[in-house]
GROMACS .gro file of C-alpha atoms in nm:
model
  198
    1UNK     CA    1  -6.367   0.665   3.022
    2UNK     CA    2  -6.432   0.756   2.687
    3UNK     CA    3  -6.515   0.498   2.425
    4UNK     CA    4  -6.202   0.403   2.269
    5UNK     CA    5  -6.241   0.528   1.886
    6UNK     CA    6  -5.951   0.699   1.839
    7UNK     CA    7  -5.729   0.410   1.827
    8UNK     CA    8  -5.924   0.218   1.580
    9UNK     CA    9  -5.909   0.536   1.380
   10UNK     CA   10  -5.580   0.541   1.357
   11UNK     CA   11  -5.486   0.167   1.267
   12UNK     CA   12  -5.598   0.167   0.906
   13UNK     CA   13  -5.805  -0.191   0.885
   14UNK     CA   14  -6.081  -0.325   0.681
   15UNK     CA   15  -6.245  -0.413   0.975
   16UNK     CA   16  -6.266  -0.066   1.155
   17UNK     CA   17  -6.578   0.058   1.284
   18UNK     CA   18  -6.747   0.341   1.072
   19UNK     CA   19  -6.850   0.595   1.284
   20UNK     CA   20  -7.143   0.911   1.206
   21UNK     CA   21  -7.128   1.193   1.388
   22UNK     CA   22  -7.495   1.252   1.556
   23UNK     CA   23  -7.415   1.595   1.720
   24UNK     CA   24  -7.239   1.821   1.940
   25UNK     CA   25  -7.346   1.764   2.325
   26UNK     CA   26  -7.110   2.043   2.481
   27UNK     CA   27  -6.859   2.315   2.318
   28UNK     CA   28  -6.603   2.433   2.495
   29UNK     CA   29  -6.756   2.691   2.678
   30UNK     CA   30  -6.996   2.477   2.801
   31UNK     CA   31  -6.761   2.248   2.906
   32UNK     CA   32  -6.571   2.512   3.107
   33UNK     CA   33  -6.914   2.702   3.273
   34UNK     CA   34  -6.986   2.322   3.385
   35UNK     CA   35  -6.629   2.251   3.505
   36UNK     CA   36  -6.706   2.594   3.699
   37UNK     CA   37  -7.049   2.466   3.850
   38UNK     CA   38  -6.929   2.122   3.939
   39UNK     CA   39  -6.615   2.293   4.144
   40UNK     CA   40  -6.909   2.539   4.329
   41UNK     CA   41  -7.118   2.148   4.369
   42UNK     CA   42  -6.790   1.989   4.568
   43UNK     CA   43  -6.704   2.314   4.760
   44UNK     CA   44  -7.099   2.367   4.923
   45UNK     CA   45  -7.119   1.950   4.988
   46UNK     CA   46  -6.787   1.936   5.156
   47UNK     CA   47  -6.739   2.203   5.348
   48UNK     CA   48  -6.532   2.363   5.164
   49UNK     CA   49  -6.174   2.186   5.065
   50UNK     CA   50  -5.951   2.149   5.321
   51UNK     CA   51  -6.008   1.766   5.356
   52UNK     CA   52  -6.013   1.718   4.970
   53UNK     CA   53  -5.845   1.514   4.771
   54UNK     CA   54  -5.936   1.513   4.392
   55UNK     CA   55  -5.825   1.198   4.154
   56UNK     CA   56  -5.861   1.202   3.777
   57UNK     CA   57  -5.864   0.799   3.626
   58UNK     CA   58  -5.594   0.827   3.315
   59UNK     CA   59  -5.658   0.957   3.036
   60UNK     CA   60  -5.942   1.221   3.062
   61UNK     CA   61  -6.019   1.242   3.393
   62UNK     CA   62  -5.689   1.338   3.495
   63UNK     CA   63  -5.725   1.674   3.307
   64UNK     CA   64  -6.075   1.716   3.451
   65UNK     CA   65  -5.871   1.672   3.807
   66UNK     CA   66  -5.633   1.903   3.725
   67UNK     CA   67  -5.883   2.194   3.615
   68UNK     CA   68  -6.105   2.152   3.899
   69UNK     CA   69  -5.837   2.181   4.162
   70UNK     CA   70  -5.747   2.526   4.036
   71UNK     CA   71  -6.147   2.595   4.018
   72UNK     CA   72  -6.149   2.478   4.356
   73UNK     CA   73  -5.842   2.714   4.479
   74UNK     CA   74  -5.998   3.001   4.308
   75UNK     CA   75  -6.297   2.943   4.557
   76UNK     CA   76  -6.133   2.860   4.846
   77UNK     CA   77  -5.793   3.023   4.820
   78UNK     CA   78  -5.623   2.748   4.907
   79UNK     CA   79  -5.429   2.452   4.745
   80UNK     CA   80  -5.635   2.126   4.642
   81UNK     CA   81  -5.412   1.775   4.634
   82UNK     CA   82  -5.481   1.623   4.311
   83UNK     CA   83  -5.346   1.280   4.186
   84UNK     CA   84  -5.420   1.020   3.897
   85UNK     CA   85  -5.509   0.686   3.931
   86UNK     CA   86  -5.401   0.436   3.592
   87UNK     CA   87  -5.683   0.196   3.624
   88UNK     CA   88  -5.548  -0.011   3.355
   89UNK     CA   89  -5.432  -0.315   3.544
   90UNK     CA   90  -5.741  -0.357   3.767
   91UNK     CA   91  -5.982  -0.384   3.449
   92UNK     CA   92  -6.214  -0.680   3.495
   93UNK     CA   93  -6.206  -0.659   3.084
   94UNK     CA   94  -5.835  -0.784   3.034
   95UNK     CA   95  -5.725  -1.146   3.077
   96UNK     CA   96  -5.647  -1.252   3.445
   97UNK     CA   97  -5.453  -1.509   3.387
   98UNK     CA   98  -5.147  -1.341   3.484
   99UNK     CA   99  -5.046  -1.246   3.803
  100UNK     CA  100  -5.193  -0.915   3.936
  101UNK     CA  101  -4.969  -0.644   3.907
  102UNK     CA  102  -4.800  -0.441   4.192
  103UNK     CA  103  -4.918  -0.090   4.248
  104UNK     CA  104  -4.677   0.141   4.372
  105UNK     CA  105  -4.800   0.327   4.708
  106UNK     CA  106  -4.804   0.678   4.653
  107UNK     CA  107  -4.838   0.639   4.296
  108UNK     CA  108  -5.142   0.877   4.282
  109UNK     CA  109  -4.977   1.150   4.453
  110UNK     CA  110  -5.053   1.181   4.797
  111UNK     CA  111  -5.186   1.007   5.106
  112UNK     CA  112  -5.579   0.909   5.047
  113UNK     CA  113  -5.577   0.806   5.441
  114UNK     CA  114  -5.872   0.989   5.601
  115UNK     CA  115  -5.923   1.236   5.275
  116UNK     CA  116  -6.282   1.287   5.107
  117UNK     CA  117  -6.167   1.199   4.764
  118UNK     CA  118  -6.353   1.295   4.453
  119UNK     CA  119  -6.258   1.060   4.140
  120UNK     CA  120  -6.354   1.227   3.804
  121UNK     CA  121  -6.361   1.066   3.477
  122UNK     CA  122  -6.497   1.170   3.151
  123UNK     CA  123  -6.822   0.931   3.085
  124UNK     CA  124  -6.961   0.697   3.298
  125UNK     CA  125  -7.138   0.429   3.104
  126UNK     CA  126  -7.118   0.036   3.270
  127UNK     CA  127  -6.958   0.098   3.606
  128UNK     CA  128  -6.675  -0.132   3.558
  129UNK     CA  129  -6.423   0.111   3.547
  130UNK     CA  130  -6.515   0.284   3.842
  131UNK     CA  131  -6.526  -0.028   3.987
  132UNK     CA  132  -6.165  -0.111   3.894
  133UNK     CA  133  -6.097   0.230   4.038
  134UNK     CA  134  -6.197   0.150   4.343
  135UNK     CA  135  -6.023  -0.167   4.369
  136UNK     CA  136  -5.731   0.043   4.282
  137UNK     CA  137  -5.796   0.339   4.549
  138UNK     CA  138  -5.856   0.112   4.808
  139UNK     CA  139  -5.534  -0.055   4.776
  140UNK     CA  140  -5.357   0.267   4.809
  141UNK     CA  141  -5.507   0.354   5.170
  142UNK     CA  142  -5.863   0.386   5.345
  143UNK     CA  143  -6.024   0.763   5.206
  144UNK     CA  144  -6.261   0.880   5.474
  145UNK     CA  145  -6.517   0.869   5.169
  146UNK     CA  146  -6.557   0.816   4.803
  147UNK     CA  147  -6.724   1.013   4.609
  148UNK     CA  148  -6.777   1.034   4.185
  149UNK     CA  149  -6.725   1.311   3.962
  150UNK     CA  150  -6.786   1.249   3.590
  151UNK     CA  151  -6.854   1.486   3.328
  152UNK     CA  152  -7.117   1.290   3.083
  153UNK     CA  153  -7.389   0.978   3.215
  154UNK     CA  154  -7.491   0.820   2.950
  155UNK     CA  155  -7.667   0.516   3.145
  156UNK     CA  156  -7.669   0.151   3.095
  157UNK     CA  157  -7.478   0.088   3.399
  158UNK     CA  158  -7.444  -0.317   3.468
  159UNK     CA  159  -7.335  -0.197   3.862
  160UNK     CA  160  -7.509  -0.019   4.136
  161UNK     CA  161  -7.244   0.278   4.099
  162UNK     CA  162  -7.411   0.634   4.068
  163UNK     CA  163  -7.191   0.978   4.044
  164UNK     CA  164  -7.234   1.237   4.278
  165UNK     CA  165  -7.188   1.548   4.061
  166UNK     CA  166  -7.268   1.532   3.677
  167UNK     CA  167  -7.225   1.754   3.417
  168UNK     CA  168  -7.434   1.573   3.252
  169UNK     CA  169  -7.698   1.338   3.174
  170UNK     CA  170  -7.696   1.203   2.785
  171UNK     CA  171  -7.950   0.927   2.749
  172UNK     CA  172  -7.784   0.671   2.470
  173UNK     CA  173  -7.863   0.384   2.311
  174UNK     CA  174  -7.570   0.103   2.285
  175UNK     CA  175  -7.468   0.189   1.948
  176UNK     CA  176  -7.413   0.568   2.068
  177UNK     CA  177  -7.031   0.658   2.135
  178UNK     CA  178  -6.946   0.963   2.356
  179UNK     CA  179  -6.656   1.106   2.267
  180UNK     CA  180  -6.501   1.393   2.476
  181UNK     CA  181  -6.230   1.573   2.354
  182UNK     CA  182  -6.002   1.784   2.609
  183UNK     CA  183  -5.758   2.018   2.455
  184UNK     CA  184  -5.490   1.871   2.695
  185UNK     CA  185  -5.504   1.526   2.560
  186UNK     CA  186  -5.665   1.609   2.225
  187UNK     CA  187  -5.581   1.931   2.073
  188UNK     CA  188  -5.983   1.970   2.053
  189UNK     CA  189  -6.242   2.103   2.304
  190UNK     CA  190  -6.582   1.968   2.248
  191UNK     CA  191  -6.843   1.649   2.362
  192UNK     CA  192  -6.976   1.478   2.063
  193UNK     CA  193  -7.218   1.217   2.050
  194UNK     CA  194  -7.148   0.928   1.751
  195UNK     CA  195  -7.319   0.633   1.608
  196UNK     CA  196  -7.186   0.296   1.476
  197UNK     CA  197  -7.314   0.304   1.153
  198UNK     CA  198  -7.443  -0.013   0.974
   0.00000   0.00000   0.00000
């Protein structure tokens, strides 16, 4: 998921990180011809799509989702399910104190039973979201197999969780923040990589 800056920007507080733009990683057309490649990637390794189920993990990798599956029905002329999957209650970040929250079956969309699902997120940094996806898949029904679509690795993962098809590969330090904007979410089209500044 993408590092959470734009909340802090908008809460005006003395104590809000200052942030210095380092560069532009993608533009939109780069973002598209990759969205493009990454669609051919998933088509050749499955077989094509009729087993396919794609799930974006709210916020930006439910557009991803979304623009893949047409990508994917241009290919294959045929419809691709796509769902989302709000990861929110399964994060291993938030207090568990409380009790565990009921997911609704058939909350993502359709029936992951037997489907090759591809989840898709925007950056994969630590793992632990993915991980909390999974915990939140699985309880939904038993996928045939898993595999990961994200569109920026920027390393430093603290789990052995590795994505299939990449976009692709930013090497970061910790104080590096990618930040990918989708029009659909942001009004913006671009990857940019920041820094926390001192």
């Amino acid at each position: 998921m993408s590092d959470p800056t734009s909340s802090a920007a908008a809460t005006p507080s003395a104590s809000k990180p200052q942030l210095r733009e380092k560069g532009r990683l993608m533009s939109a057309s780069e973002i598209e011809r990759t969205l493009v490649r990454l669609a051919h990637e998933i088509v050749e390794r499955n077989n094509g799509s009729a087993n396919l189920g794609l799930i974006g993990i709210k916020r930006r990798g439910v557009p991803l989702a979304q623009r893949i599956a047409k990508l994917i029905e241009t290919i294959e002329k045929s419809p691709v399910d796509t769902g989302v999957l709000d990861i929110s209650f399964y994060r291993d970040d938030l207090s568990t104190a409380g009790p565990r929250p009921v997911v609704e079956k058939g909350d993502i969309g359709f029936d992951v039973n037997g489907r090759d699902i591809i989840l898709m997120d925007d950056v994969l940094y630590t793992g632990r979201t993915i991980r909390a996806a999974l915990d939140a898949l699985f309880d939904q029904g038993r996928p045939k197999s898993v595999q990961l679509l994200v569109l920026i690795d920027r390393g430093h993962r603290e789990l052995p969780i590795e994505a299939r098809f990449i976009g692709r590969t930013v090497p970061t330090s910790r104080k590096e923040i990618i930040e990918v904007k989708l029009r659909e979410i942001d009004n913006d089209e671009q990857v940019l990589l920041v820094e926390l500044a001192d």
